[in-house]
Amino acid sequence: IGAVGGSTRDAALAELPGAANAAVVAPDDADESGSEGFWRAWRASGRGARRVLLLRAATGRDWIVDQLRAASAEVDALAVYDRCPHQLAEAERARLQRWIQRGDAPAVVVSSAEAVGAMLEQVRGVEGAAAWLQSGRAIATHPRVAQRLHAAGFLNVATCVADDSSVLRKL
């Protein structure tokens, strides 16, 4: 079983029958989560694979697929979920406007590079909301997410490991 981070590893161990008796490869908790962290852990394990079933989102990078195929694995990528941005209801838009008017400092936790654009798209129709978010605190759970936040104009970006205690410490 391969996992791209500690949360995925823990969920696999808790939910998959027989997982406790299987070899589980995941980035060390001190390493970054994501495809690159998994690939480092995979290489360090000394394991190889002839066939890989990759459970993933309908859209996303193919970097890990390319790495596995370059290592002579036959890879079947199966989309098991899709990313659909939330659309703000009128009550949520009104609450957001009140926060902006009060001058509350925002803090957002972002765990996906794609989420940066989705978040800004959600608030596009609320006057001043994008600038308000970009001036607040953004916690990225991966360096690639931090790069996307910087590129999108976020001014105060911190990076941490993608686990609850690390995120809470950064907040």
Tab-separated table of C-alpha atoms in Angstrom:
chain	number	residue	atom	x	y	z
A	1	ILE	CA	0.000	0.000	0.000
A	2	GLY	CA	1.373	3.401	-0.933
A	3	ALA	CA	0.175	6.639	0.634
A	4	VAL	CA	1.067	10.226	-0.220
A	5	GLY	CA	1.042	11.371	3.393
A	6	GLY	CA	0.458	10.485	7.019
A	7	SER	CA	-3.289	11.077	6.941
A	8	THR	CA	-3.718	8.822	3.922
A	9	ARG	CA	-1.489	6.185	5.539
A	10	ASP	CA	-3.499	6.306	8.767
A	11	ALA	CA	-6.826	6.111	6.893
A	12	ALA	CA	-5.604	3.121	4.860
A	13	LEU	CA	-4.503	1.302	8.012
A	14	ALA	CA	-7.816	2.034	9.725
A	15	GLU	CA	-10.156	1.320	6.814
A	16	LEU	CA	-8.620	-1.309	4.532
A	17	PRO	CA	-9.135	-4.910	5.634
A	18	GLY	CA	-5.752	-6.590	6.078
A	19	ALA	CA	-3.783	-3.349	5.835
A	20	ALA	CA	-2.194	-3.906	9.245
A	21	ASN	CA	-0.490	-6.993	7.793
A	22	ALA	CA	0.576	-5.293	4.545
A	23	ALA	CA	3.687	-3.300	3.749
A	24	VAL	CA	2.746	0.396	3.814
A	25	VAL	CA	5.015	2.960	2.161
A	26	ALA	CA	4.448	6.649	2.908
A	27	PRO	CA	6.600	9.721	3.413
A	28	ASP	CA	8.142	9.989	6.850
A	29	ASP	CA	6.191	12.413	9.027
A	30	ALA	CA	9.147	14.834	8.808
A	31	ASP	CA	9.073	14.768	4.983
A	32	GLU	CA	6.601	16.647	2.806
A	33	SER	CA	3.438	14.865	1.788
A	34	GLY	CA	2.440	14.500	-1.839
A	35	SER	CA	3.763	12.676	-4.852
A	36	GLU	CA	7.369	13.722	-4.400
A	37	GLY	CA	7.448	12.696	-0.744
A	38	PHE	CA	5.855	9.356	-1.583
A	39	TRP	CA	8.347	8.774	-4.397
A	40	ARG	CA	11.293	9.404	-2.037
A	41	ALA	CA	9.801	6.953	0.487
A	42	TRP	CA	9.135	4.400	-2.257
A	43	ARG	CA	12.710	4.591	-3.553
A	44	ALA	CA	14.118	4.404	-0.020
A	45	SER	CA	12.045	1.266	0.663
A	46	GLY	CA	13.922	-0.592	-2.084
A	47	ARG	CA	10.635	-1.941	-3.389
A	48	GLY	CA	9.613	-2.325	-7.003
A	49	ALA	CA	6.235	-2.854	-8.624
A	50	ARG	CA	5.133	-4.548	-11.812
A	51	ARG	CA	1.537	-3.282	-11.596
A	52	VAL	CA	0.140	-0.296	-9.751
A	53	LEU	CA	-3.473	0.700	-9.168
A	54	LEU	CA	-3.430	4.438	-8.466
A	55	LEU	CA	-6.598	5.804	-6.852
A	56	ARG	CA	-6.756	9.514	-7.559
A	57	ALA	CA	-8.823	12.574	-8.404
A	58	ALA	CA	-10.350	12.938	-11.848
A	59	THR	CA	-7.916	15.799	-12.499
A	60	GLY	CA	-4.419	16.415	-11.230
A	61	ARG	CA	-0.763	16.035	-12.045
A	62	ASP	CA	0.544	12.868	-13.660
A	63	TRP	CA	4.029	13.194	-12.140
A	64	ILE	CA	3.817	10.043	-9.995
A	65	VAL	CA	2.301	8.078	-12.890
A	66	ASP	CA	5.269	9.112	-15.034
A	67	GLN	CA	7.764	8.116	-12.311
A	68	LEU	CA	6.202	4.693	-11.827
A	69	ARG	CA	6.037	4.022	-15.559
A	70	ALA	CA	9.667	5.111	-15.957
A	71	ALA	CA	10.474	2.471	-13.314
A	72	SER	CA	8.816	-0.156	-15.573
A	73	ALA	CA	5.515	-0.421	-13.706
A	74	GLU	CA	2.219	-0.861	-15.518
A	75	VAL	CA	0.008	1.856	-14.014
A	76	ASP	CA	-3.786	1.919	-13.999
A	77	ALA	CA	-4.964	5.325	-12.759
A	78	LEU	CA	-8.541	5.181	-11.521
A	79	ALA	CA	-10.422	8.397	-10.747
A	80	VAL	CA	-12.337	7.802	-7.509
A	81	TYR	CA	-13.264	11.393	-6.694
A	82	ASP	CA	-13.635	14.762	-8.345
A	83	ARG	CA	-12.825	18.233	-7.140
A	84	CYS	CA	-15.845	20.536	-7.353
A	85	PRO	CA	-15.483	24.054	-5.964
A	86	HIS	CA	-18.115	25.070	-3.453
A	87	GLN	CA	-20.435	27.870	-4.554
A	88	LEU	CA	-21.145	30.424	-1.845
A	89	ALA	CA	-24.782	30.709	-0.841
A	90	GLU	CA	-26.179	34.204	-0.280
A	91	ALA	CA	-25.927	33.813	3.520
A	92	GLU	CA	-22.248	32.860	3.191
A	93	ARG	CA	-21.590	35.852	0.923
A	94	ALA	CA	-23.259	38.158	3.476
A	95	ARG	CA	-21.213	36.684	6.342
A	96	LEU	CA	-18.028	37.152	4.311
A	97	GLN	CA	-18.943	40.805	3.664
A	98	ARG	CA	-19.512	41.355	7.404
A	99	TRP	CA	-16.069	39.897	8.223
A	100	ILE	CA	-14.430	42.146	5.649
A	101	GLN	CA	-16.275	45.229	6.950
A	102	ARG	CA	-15.301	44.423	10.558
A	103	GLY	CA	-11.680	44.080	9.510
A	104	ASP	CA	-11.325	40.545	10.862
A	105	ALA	CA	-7.982	39.103	9.781
A	106	PRO	CA	-8.514	35.985	7.672
A	107	ALA	CA	-6.575	32.755	8.007
A	108	VAL	CA	-6.919	29.993	5.443
A	109	VAL	CA	-5.471	26.494	5.350
A	110	VAL	CA	-4.851	25.285	1.807
A	111	SER	CA	-3.922	21.676	1.044
A	112	SER	CA	-4.169	21.668	-2.753
A	113	ALA	CA	-2.637	23.890	-5.403
A	114	GLU	CA	-5.928	23.685	-7.320
A	115	ALA	CA	-7.773	24.977	-4.248
A	116	VAL	CA	-6.046	28.364	-4.506
A	117	GLY	CA	-7.808	29.213	-7.766
A	118	ALA	CA	-11.073	27.660	-6.593
A	119	MET	CA	-11.035	29.751	-3.410
A	120	LEU	CA	-10.452	32.987	-5.304
A	121	GLU	CA	-13.132	32.052	-7.832
A	122	GLN	CA	-15.638	31.484	-4.989
A	123	VAL	CA	-15.181	34.992	-3.617
A	124	ARG	CA	-14.892	36.751	-6.990
A	125	GLY	CA	-18.386	38.246	-6.734
A	126	VAL	CA	-17.851	39.677	-3.239
A	127	GLU	CA	-16.332	43.155	-3.412
A	128	GLY	CA	-12.898	43.294	-1.778
A	129	ALA	CA	-12.925	39.627	-0.755
A	130	ALA	CA	-9.961	38.483	-2.852
A	131	ALA	CA	-7.724	41.313	-1.605
A	132	TRP	CA	-8.885	40.654	1.969
A	133	LEU	CA	-7.970	36.955	1.711
A	134	GLN	CA	-4.635	37.725	0.038
A	135	SER	CA	-3.682	40.084	2.881
A	136	GLY	CA	-4.381	37.512	5.601
A	137	ARG	CA	-2.508	34.431	6.802
A	138	ALA	CA	-2.333	31.427	4.465
A	139	ILE	CA	-1.100	28.057	5.690
A	140	ALA	CA	0.045	25.729	2.890
A	141	THR	CA	0.455	22.015	3.539
A	142	HIS	CA	2.911	21.561	0.677
A	143	PRO	CA	5.639	23.737	-0.882
A	144	ARG	CA	3.887	23.573	-4.281
A	145	VAL	CA	0.726	24.980	-2.641
A	146	ALA	CA	2.800	27.773	-1.076
A	147	GLN	CA	4.234	28.642	-4.497
A	148	ARG	CA	0.725	28.819	-5.960
A	149	LEU	CA	-0.435	31.059	-3.100
A	150	HIS	CA	2.505	33.437	-3.641
A	151	ALA	CA	1.831	33.496	-7.395
A	152	ALA	CA	-1.834	34.319	-6.690
A	153	GLY	CA	-0.862	37.364	-4.625
A	154	PHE	CA	-1.053	36.028	-1.069
A	155	LEU	CA	1.343	38.049	1.103
A	156	ASN	CA	1.708	36.038	4.327
A	157	VAL	CA	2.241	32.365	3.457
A	158	ALA	CA	3.597	29.710	5.820
A	159	THR	CA	4.222	26.054	5.021
A	160	CYS	CA	3.726	23.123	7.360
A	161	VAL	CA	3.319	19.370	7.341
A	162	ALA	CA	-0.206	18.208	6.476
A	163	ASP	CA	-1.289	17.028	9.918
A	164	ASP	CA	-3.629	18.603	12.437
A	165	SER	CA	-1.041	19.459	15.097
A	166	SER	CA	1.310	21.144	12.591
A	167	VAL	CA	-1.531	23.206	11.099
A	168	LEU	CA	-2.766	24.249	14.530
A	169	ARG	CA	0.739	25.324	15.564
A	170	LYS	CA	1.018	27.501	12.447
A	171	LEU	CA	-2.385	29.069	13.096
